Coordinates of C-alpha atoms and ligand atoms in Angstrom, one line a residue:
X4 CA -176.9 -51.7 -114.3
X5 CA -176.9 -55.5 -113.8
X6 CA -174.3 -57.4 -112.0
X7 CA -171.4 -58.5 -114.2
X8 CA -169.9 -61.9 -114.0
X9 CA -166.9 -63.0 -116.0
X10 CA -166.7 -66.7 -117.2
X11 CA -165.4 -69.3 -114.7
X12 CA -161.7 -69.8 -115.4
X13 CA -161.3 -66.4 -116.9
X14 CA -157.6 -65.4 -116.5
X15 CA -156.8 -62.3 -114.6
X16 CA -153.3 -61.0 -115.3
X17 CA -150.9 -58.2 -115.5
X18 CA -148.2 -57.7 -118.1
X19 CA -144.6 -56.3 -118.2
X20 CA -141.6 -56.6 -120.5
X21 CA -138.0 -57.4 -119.8
X22 CA -136.2 -54.2 -120.8
X23 CA -138.9 -52.1 -119.1
X24 CA -138.5 -53.6 -115.6
X25 CA -135.6 -55.9 -115.2
X26 CA -132.5 -53.7 -114.9
X27 CA -129.1 -55.5 -114.8
X28 CA -129.1 -55.7 -118.6
X29 CA -125.6 -57.1 -118.8
X30 CA -125.5 -59.2 -115.6
X31 CA -124.5 -62.8 -115.5
X32 CA -123.1 -63.0 -119.0
X33 CA -126.0 -61.4 -120.9
X34 CA -125.2 -59.8 -124.3
X35 CA -126.3 -56.3 -125.1
X36 CA -129.6 -55.7 -126.8
X37 CA -130.5 -53.0 -129.3
X38 CA -132.3 -51.2 -126.4
X39 CA -129.1 -51.2 -124.3
X40 CA -127.4 -49.5 -127.2
X41 CA -130.2 -47.1 -128.0
X42 CA -130.6 -46.0 -124.4
X43 CA -126.9 -45.3 -124.2
X44 CA -126.9 -43.1 -127.3
X45 CA -127.2 -39.5 -126.4
X46 CA -130.5 -37.8 -127.4
X47 CA -132.5 -40.9 -127.9
X48 CA -134.2 -41.2 -124.4
X49 CA -136.1 -38.5 -122.5
X50 CA -134.1 -37.3 -119.5
X51 CA -131.3 -39.6 -120.5
X52 CA -133.2 -42.5 -119.0
X53 CA -131.8 -46.1 -119.4
X54 CA -132.9 -49.6 -118.4
X55 CA -129.7 -50.1 -116.4
X56 CA -131.8 -50.3 -113.2
X57 CA -135.4 -49.9 -114.2
X58 CA -137.5 -51.6 -111.5
X59 CA -134.6 -53.8 -110.5
X60 CA -136.9 -56.8 -111.1
X61 CA -134.0 -59.0 -112.0
X62 CA -133.0 -59.0 -108.4
X63 CA -136.5 -58.3 -106.8
X64 CA -138.6 -60.7 -108.8
X65 CA -139.7 -62.6 -105.7
X66 CA -141.0 -59.5 -104.1
X67 CA -142.9 -58.6 -107.3
X68 CA -144.5 -62.1 -107.5
X69 CA -145.8 -61.3 -103.9
X70 CA -147.4 -58.2 -105.3
X71 CA -149.1 -60.2 -108.0
X72 CA -150.3 -62.7 -105.4
X73 CA -151.7 -59.8 -103.3
X74 CA -153.8 -58.7 -106.3
X75 CA -155.1 -62.3 -106.7
X76 CA -153.7 -62.5 -110.2
X77 CA -154.0 -65.9 -111.9
X78 CA -151.7 -65.0 -114.8
X79 CA -148.6 -63.0 -115.5
X80 CA -147.3 -62.0 -118.9
X81 CA -143.6 -61.2 -119.0
X82 CA -141.0 -61.2 -121.8
X83 CA -137.6 -62.9 -122.1
X84 CA -134.6 -60.9 -123.0
X85 CA -133.2 -63.0 -125.9
X86 CA -129.6 -61.8 -125.3
X87 CA -129.6 -63.0 -121.7
X88 CA -130.2 -66.5 -123.0
X89 CA -128.2 -66.3 -126.2
X90 CA -125.7 -63.5 -125.8
X91 CA -124.8 -63.5 -129.5
X92 CA -128.4 -64.2 -130.5
X93 CA -127.6 -67.6 -131.9
X94 CA -125.3 -70.4 -130.9
X95 CA -123.9 -70.4 -127.4
X96 CA -126.4 -70.6 -124.5
X97 CA -125.8 -68.6 -121.3
X98 CA -127.1 -70.9 -118.6
X99 CA -127.3 -68.1 -116.0
X100 CA -129.6 -66.1 -118.2
X101 CA -131.8 -69.1 -118.8
X102 CA -131.8 -69.8 -115.1
X103 CA -133.3 -66.3 -114.2
X104 CA -136.4 -67.1 -116.2
X105 CA -136.6 -70.6 -114.8
X106 CA -136.5 -69.2 -111.3
X107 CA -139.2 -66.6 -112.2
X108 CA -141.4 -69.3 -113.7
X109 CA -141.0 -71.5 -110.6
X110 CA -141.9 -68.6 -108.3
X111 CA -145.0 -67.9 -110.3
X112 CA -146.1 -71.5 -110.3
X113 CA -145.5 -71.9 -106.6
X114 CA -147.9 -69.0 -106.2
X115 CA -150.6 -70.3 -108.5
X116 CA -149.9 -67.8 -111.2
X117 CA -149.9 -69.0 -114.8
X118 CA -146.9 -67.7 -116.7
X119 CA -147.3 -66.3 -120.3
X120 CA -143.8 -65.9 -121.7
X121 CA -143.3 -63.5 -124.6
X122 CA -140.3 -64.4 -126.7
X123 CA -139.8 -61.0 -128.2
X124 CA -140.8 -57.6 -126.7
X125 CA -138.4 -55.4 -128.8
X126 CA -135.0 -56.1 -127.2
X127 CA -133.2 -57.8 -130.2
X128 CA -129.6 -59.0 -129.4
X129 CA -127.2 -56.3 -130.6
X130 CA -125.1 -59.0 -132.2
X131 CA -128.0 -59.8 -134.5
X132 CA -128.5 -56.2 -135.3
X133 CA -124.9 -56.2 -136.5
X134 CA -125.9 -58.8 -139.0
X135 CA -128.8 -56.8 -140.3
X136 CA -131.3 -57.6 -137.5
X137 CA -134.9 -57.7 -138.7
X138 CA -133.8 -56.7 -142.2
X139 CA -132.0 -60.0 -142.7
X140 CA -134.2 -62.8 -143.8
X141 CA -132.2 -65.2 -141.7
X142 CA -133.8 -63.6 -138.6
X143 CA -136.6 -66.1 -139.0
X144 CA -134.2 -69.0 -138.4
X145 CA -132.4 -67.1 -135.6
X146 CA -135.7 -66.5 -133.9
X147 CA -136.8 -70.1 -134.2
X148 CA -133.5 -71.4 -132.8
X149 CA -133.9 -69.1 -129.8
X150 CA -137.6 -70.1 -129.4
X151 CA -136.6 -73.8 -129.4
X152 CA -134.0 -73.2 -126.7
X153 CA -136.8 -71.7 -124.6
X154 CA -139.3 -74.4 -125.4
X155 CA -136.8 -77.1 -124.4
X156 CA -136.0 -75.4 -121.2
X157 CA -139.4 -74.3 -120.0
X158 CA -142.3 -75.9 -122.0
X159 CA -142.9 -78.3 -119.1
X160 CA -143.7 -75.3 -116.9
X161 CA -144.9 -72.5 -119.3
X162 CA -148.2 -73.4 -121.0
X163 CA -148.7 -70.0 -122.7
X164 CA -146.1 -68.7 -125.1
X165 CA -146.2 -65.5 -127.2
X166 CA -143.9 -65.1 -130.2
X167 CA -143.7 -61.4 -130.9
X168 CA -145.2 -58.4 -129.1
X169 CA -146.7 -55.7 -131.3
X170 CA -144.8 -56.1 -134.6
X171 CA -146.4 -52.8 -135.8
X172 CA -144.6 -50.8 -133.1
X173 CA -141.3 -52.4 -134.0
X174 CA -141.8 -51.4 -137.6
X175 CA -143.3 -47.9 -137.1
X176 CA -141.1 -46.8 -134.1
X177 CA -138.0 -48.8 -134.9
X178 CA -137.7 -48.6 -138.7
X179 CA -140.0 -45.9 -140.1
X180 CA -139.9 -43.0 -137.6
X181 CA -136.8 -43.9 -135.6
X182 CA -138.3 -43.1 -132.2
X183 CA -137.6 -46.6 -130.9
X184 CA -134.6 -48.9 -131.2
X185 CA -132.8 -49.4 -133.6
X186 CA -133.8 -45.9 -134.6
X187 CA -134.0 -46.2 -138.4
X188 CA -136.1 -44.0 -140.6
X189 CA -136.9 -45.6 -143.9
X190 CA -140.0 -46.5 -145.7
X191 CA -137.9 -48.9 -147.7
X192 CA -137.0 -50.9 -144.6
X193 CA -140.4 -50.8 -142.8
X194 CA -142.3 -53.3 -145.0
X195 CA -139.3 -55.7 -145.2
X196 CA -139.0 -55.7 -141.4
X197 CA -142.7 -56.2 -141.0
X198 CA -142.6 -59.2 -143.3
X199 CA -139.5 -60.7 -141.5
X200 CA -141.2 -60.2 -138.1
X201 CA -144.2 -62.3 -139.3
X202 CA -141.9 -64.9 -140.9
X203 CA -140.1 -65.2 -137.6
X204 CA -143.3 -65.5 -135.7
X205 CA -144.5 -68.2 -138.1
X206 CA -141.2 -70.0 -137.8
X207 CA -141.4 -70.1 -134.0
X208 CA -145.0 -71.4 -134.2
X209 CA -143.8 -74.1 -136.6
X210 CA -141.0 -75.0 -134.2
X211 CA -143.6 -75.2 -131.4
X212 CA -145.7 -77.6 -133.3
X213 CA -142.7 -80.0 -133.4
X214 CA -141.5 -79.5 -129.8
X215 CA -144.2 -77.9 -127.7
X216 CA -147.1 -79.3 -125.8
X217 CA -149.2 -76.4 -124.8
X218 CA -150.3 -73.1 -126.4
X219 CA -148.5 -70.5 -128.5
X220 CA -149.9 -67.2 -129.8
X221 CA -148.9 -63.8 -131.2
X222 CA -149.7 -60.3 -129.8
X223 CA -151.0 -57.5 -132.0
X224 CA -151.7 -53.9 -130.9
X225 CA -155.1 -53.0 -132.5
X226 CA -156.3 -49.5 -132.6
X227 CA -159.7 -49.2 -134.4
X228 CA -159.8 -46.4 -137.0
X229 CA -162.9 -44.2 -137.5
X230 CA -163.2 -41.6 -140.3
X231 CA -163.3 -38.0 -139.2
X232 CA -165.9 -37.2 -141.9
X233 CA -167.6 -39.2 -144.6
X234 CA -165.6 -37.6 -147.4
X235 CA -164.0 -40.0 -149.8
X236 CA -160.5 -38.8 -148.9
X237 CA -161.0 -39.3 -145.2
X238 CA -162.5 -42.7 -145.8
X239 CA -159.5 -43.7 -147.9
X240 CA -157.1 -42.4 -145.3
X241 CA -158.9 -44.4 -142.6
X242 CA -158.6 -47.5 -144.7
X243 CA -154.9 -46.9 -145.2
X244 CA -154.3 -46.4 -141.4
X245 CA -156.3 -49.5 -140.6
X246 CA -154.5 -51.6 -143.1
X247 CA -151.1 -50.4 -142.0
X248 CA -151.6 -50.7 -138.3
X249 CA -154.2 -53.4 -137.8
X250 CA -154.5 -55.7 -140.9
X251 CA -150.9 -55.8 -142.0
X252 CA -149.7 -58.2 -139.4
X253 CA -152.8 -60.2 -138.6
X254 CA -153.5 -60.7 -142.3
X255 CA -150.0 -62.1 -142.9
X256 CA -150.4 -64.4 -139.8
X257 CA -154.0 -65.5 -140.3
X258 CA -155.0 -65.0 -143.9
X259 CA -151.6 -65.4 -145.7
X260 CA -151.6 -62.1 -147.6
X261 CA -151.3 -58.3 -147.2
X262 CA -154.0 -55.8 -147.5
X263 CA -153.9 -54.0 -150.9
X264 CA -153.9 -50.5 -149.3
X265 CA -150.2 -51.1 -148.3
X266 CA -149.2 -50.7 -151.9
X267 CA -150.7 -47.2 -151.8
X268 CA -148.9 -46.4 -148.6
X269 CA -145.5 -47.7 -149.6
X270 CA -145.6 -47.2 -153.3
X271 CA -142.3 -48.1 -154.9
X272 CA -140.9 -49.1 -151.5
X273 CA -143.3 -52.0 -151.3
X274 CA -141.1 -55.2 -151.8
X275 CA -141.6 -58.1 -154.0
X276 CA -142.7 -60.9 -151.7
X277 CA -142.3 -64.6 -152.6
X278 CA -145.7 -66.2 -152.5
X279 CA -144.1 -69.2 -150.7
X280 CA -143.3 -66.9 -147.7
X281 CA -147.0 -66.9 -146.7
X282 CA -146.7 -70.6 -146.0
X283 CA -144.4 -69.6 -143.2
X284 CA -146.1 -66.4 -141.9
X285 CA -149.5 -68.1 -141.9
X286 CA -149.2 -70.7 -139.1
X287 CA -152.5 -70.8 -137.2
X288 CA -151.7 -69.8 -133.6
X289 CA -153.5 -71.4 -130.6
X290 CA -154.6 -67.9 -129.5
X291 CA -154.1 -64.3 -130.3
X292 CA -153.3 -61.6 -127.8
X293 CA -154.7 -58.1 -128.5
X294 CA -153.3 -55.0 -126.9
X295 CA -155.9 -52.3 -126.8
X296 CA -155.3 -48.8 -125.5
X297 CA -157.1 -46.3 -127.7
X298 CA -158.8 -45.5 -131.0
X299 CA -158.0 -43.0 -133.7
X300 CA -160.3 -40.7 -135.6
X301 CA -158.6 -40.3 -139.0
X302 CA -158.4 -37.6 -141.6
X303 CA -156.6 -37.3 -144.9
X304 CA -153.3 -35.5 -144.4
X305 CA -150.8 -35.2 -147.3
X306 CA -148.2 -34.0 -144.9
X307 CA -148.0 -37.3 -143.0
X308 CA -145.3 -39.5 -144.5
X309 CA -145.9 -42.0 -145.8
X310 CA -149.5 -42.7 -144.6
X311 CA -151.1 -39.4 -145.6
X312 CA -153.4 -39.8 -142.7
X313 CA -153.4 -38.3 -139.2
X314 CA -155.5 -38.5 -136.1
X315 CA -158.0 -35.8 -135.2
X316 CA -158.2 -34.7 -131.6
X317 CA -161.7 -35.2 -130.0
X318 CA -162.5 -32.0 -128.1
X319 CA -164.9 -33.6 -125.7
X320 CA -162.8 -36.6 -124.9
X321 CA -160.4 -37.4 -122.0
X322 CA -156.8 -38.0 -123.1
X323 CA -154.1 -40.0 -121.2
X324 CA -150.7 -38.6 -120.5
X325 CA -149.4 -40.4 -123.6
X326 CA -151.9 -38.5 -125.7
X327 CA -154.3 -41.4 -126.1
X328 CA -158.1 -40.9 -126.1
X329 CA -159.9 -42.9 -123.5
X330 CA -162.5 -44.8 -125.6
X331 CA -163.7 -48.0 -124.0
X332 CA -166.2 -48.8 -126.8
X333 CA -163.1 -49.3 -129.0
X334 CA -162.3 -52.4 -127.0
X335 CA -165.7 -53.9 -128.0
X336 CA -165.3 -52.8 -131.6
X337 CA -161.8 -54.2 -131.8
X338 CA -162.6 -57.6 -130.4
X339 CA -165.7 -58.1 -132.5
X340 CA -163.9 -56.8 -135.6
X341 CA -161.1 -59.3 -135.0
X342 CA -163.5 -62.2 -134.5
X343 CA -165.5 -61.3 -137.6
X344 CA -162.4 -60.9 -139.9
X345 CA -160.2 -63.8 -138.7
X346 CA -162.8 -66.3 -137.4
X347 CA -163.2 -68.0 -134.0
X348 CA -160.0 -68.4 -132.1
X349 CA -159.3 -67.8 -128.4
X350 CA -158.4 -64.2 -127.7
X351 CA -156.8 -62.6 -124.7
X352 CA -156.5 -58.9 -124.0
X353 CA -152.7 -59.0 -123.4
X354 CA -152.3 -55.3 -122.6
X355 CA -154.7 -52.5 -121.6
X356 CA -153.9 -49.6 -119.3
X357 CA -153.2 -45.9 -119.1
X358 CA -150.6 -43.3 -118.0
X359 CA -151.8 -40.5 -115.9
X360 CA -149.9 -38.1 -113.6
X361 CA -150.0 -39.6 -110.1
X362 CA -150.1 -37.6 -106.8
X363 CA -147.1 -37.9 -104.4
X364 CA -146.8 -41.0 -102.3
X365 CA -147.7 -40.7 -98.7
X366 CA -146.0 -43.3 -96.4
X367 CA -148.1 -46.3 -95.7
X368 CA -151.0 -45.1 -97.8
X369 CA -152.6 -46.3 -101.0
X370 CA -151.9 -43.9 -103.8
X371 CA -155.1 -42.4 -105.1
X372 CA -155.3 -42.6 -109.0
X373 CA -159.0 -42.0 -109.9
X374 CA -158.4 -41.5 -113.7
X375 CA -156.5 -44.8 -114.0
X376 CA -159.1 -46.7 -111.8
X377 CA -161.8 -45.2 -114.0
X378 CA -160.0 -46.3 -117.2
X379 CA -159.7 -49.8 -115.8
X380 CA -163.3 -50.0 -114.7
X381 CA -164.7 -48.8 -118.0
X382 CA -162.5 -51.0 -120.1
X383 CA -163.3 -54.1 -118.1
X384 CA -167.0 -53.3 -118.5
X385 CA -166.4 -53.0 -122.3
X386 CA -164.5 -56.3 -122.2
X387 CA -167.5 -57.9 -120.5
X388 CA -169.8 -56.5 -123.2
X389 CA -167.6 -58.1 -125.9
X390 CA -167.8 -61.4 -124.2
X391 CA -171.6 -61.1 -123.9
X392 CA -171.6 -60.4 -127.6
X393 CA -170.1 -63.8 -128.1
X394 CA -166.4 -63.0 -128.6
X395 CA -164.2 -65.8 -127.1
X396 CA -162.0 -63.8 -124.8
X397 CA -160.2 -66.0 -122.2
X398 CA -158.3 -63.5 -120.1
X399 CA -157.1 -60.0 -119.5
X400 CA -153.7 -58.6 -118.6
X401 CA -153.5 -55.1 -117.2
X402 CA -150.6 -53.0 -118.4
X403 CA -148.7 -52.7 -116.2
X404 CA -147.9 -54.4 -112.9
X405 CA -145.4 -51.7 -112.1
X406 CA -144.5 -48.2 -113.2
X407 CA -141.6 -48.8 -115.5
X408 CA -139.4 -47.5 -118.3
X409 CA -141.8 -46.3 -121.0
X410 CA -139.2 -46.8 -123.7
X411 CA -137.9 -43.6 -125.2
X412 CA -140.2 -41.6 -122.9
X413 CA -138.2 -42.8 -120.0
X414 CA -139.7 -42.9 -116.5
X415 CA -142.0 -39.9 -117.2
X416 CA -145.1 -42.0 -117.9
X417 CA -146.5 -44.2 -115.2
X418 CA -148.8 -47.1 -116.2
X419 CA -148.4 -49.2 -113.1
X420 CA -151.0 -50.7 -110.7
X421 CA -148.1 -50.3 -108.2
X422 CA -146.3 -47.0 -108.0
X423 CA -142.5 -47.4 -108.0
X424 CA -140.2 -44.9 -106.4
X425 CA -137.2 -45.2 -108.7
X426 CA -134.8 -43.8 -106.1
X427 CA -135.6 -46.4 -103.4
X428 CA -137.4 -49.1 -105.5
X429 CA -140.3 -49.0 -103.0
X430 CA -143.5 -50.3 -104.5
X431 CA -146.8 -48.7 -103.3
X432 CA -150.3 -49.9 -104.4
X433 CA -152.5 -47.5 -106.2
X434 CA -156.3 -47.4 -105.9
X435 CA -156.5 -49.0 -109.3
X436 CA -154.7 -52.0 -107.9
X437 CA -157.3 -52.2 -105.1
X438 CA -160.1 -52.0 -107.6
X439 CA -158.5 -54.7 -109.8
X440 CA -158.1 -57.0 -106.7
X441 CA -161.8 -56.5 -106.0
X442 CA -162.8 -57.2 -109.6
X443 CA -160.8 -60.4 -109.5
X444 CA -162.1 -61.5 -106.1
X445 CA -165.7 -60.9 -107.2
X446 CA -165.4 -62.3 -110.8
X447 CA -166.4 -58.8 -112.0
X448 CA -169.4 -58.2 -109.8
X449 CA -168.0 -55.0 -108.4
X450 CA -168.0 -53.5 -111.9
X451 CA -171.8 -53.7 -112.1
X452 CA -172.6 -51.8 -108.9
Ligands
PNW506 C1 -147.3 -51.0 -125.8 N1 -149.2 -47.0 -130.4 O1 -146.7 -50.1 -126.7 C2 -146.1 -51.9 -125.4 O2 -146.3 -53.3 -125.6 C3 -145.6 -51.6 -124.0 O3 -144.3 -52.1 -123.9 C4 -145.8 -50.2 -123.7 O4 -145.2 -49.8 -122.5 C5 -147.3 -49.9 -123.6 O5 -147.9 -50.3 -124.8 C6 -147.6 -48.5 -123.3 O6 -147.2 -47.6 -124.3 C7 -147.4 -49.4 -127.6 O7 -148.6 -46.0 -130.8 C8 -146.7 -48.3 -128.1 O8 -150.4 -47.3 -130.8 C9 -147.3 -47.5 -129.0 C10 -148.6 -47.8 -129.5 C11 -149.3 -48.9 -129.0 C12 -148.6 -49.7 -128.0

């Protein structure tokens, strides 16, 4: 194999999100979010986990920036808890909440790390949920108001903004299957929420055009779909799954329409959408972030509501602890598909990583995590192949800097480059962290050995 080299200026990052790492969710005047409520509702979270403490990053962020520095990161993607800044979601600003993010950004910049601030990574203010949350069309204005507060406070120092993280997960987990906050289960709500998420993202981009001076983008989780057989039924199921998960959001944002397969999926639950709305959803972002974890091989399955499609397990493949097939070629397929469908625009891989069971921590030693290191190595090789194929990828963020709260799965799934002992808050580097540091220091050369 030849020596790999990533482009000069390629951004090497790691990603986290507010509710998953911060802890202190109600500190210093913050309002509750829907995740605060969901986690405190019996039966919703594995092992009764909550984000009350998480990685205690709210109080230990300086130590965590030192960990980033030790890896040689040039970028860090974090999210802002809306209800820390606007406890009621709109209106009154909480200066102490705003100040936390200002201090974090200052600490990053002082260490030469470029902040990428995500405005929404699932923790909607509970006060807005009380007003209908993502089902209320006004949410686009609420979100733009909050976005402008953040732009005004931090745009001098934050040069990369992200509107919404993974709208599909919000819709599918939060409103269709009820596995994530706010825990609704309705095929009538799901497409309305999807549309309002994209209206909100567009409204924030529009606000940025008036007030911002740098770059704003949106983040989609893309999971390429491959048919299990060449039967007409499996091909149609694959198209539905692809339209629902991958095209629904990116088409609204970049093409100003929805794929026709969604009508099949939602049937009479598909809402009438005013054509004028697409002028709002379709605001060209400066970049798109793609979260890539896995692929799905899809078959027709009438029992799956409402998609009538389900994934087929690949007997020869390796699966992560969250049940995701390790499939690095999917990274190449995803990035080239995205470029071909939506045209040239700068892309970032804004999340990629894997949960595997880790061995116990031995004092003072690097924790050995061969499967995660292997996942990282092979996906970075795939990323390099996509860049060689001409896709304009500007950076990569590993998910995640730290072991953290894996949403309703609690602390049972570890994605971190650093192990976290949740009893003591001690951070321990894993071998995957060492590998990543070597990749960064060598511009990728160690990947080609
Ligand atoms: C992402 N899927 O979630 C999120 O952005 C992170 O907050 C999360 O911790 C990470 O991936 C690991 O799960 C996803 O079903 C959740 O395809 C589900 C899917 C994809 C991404």
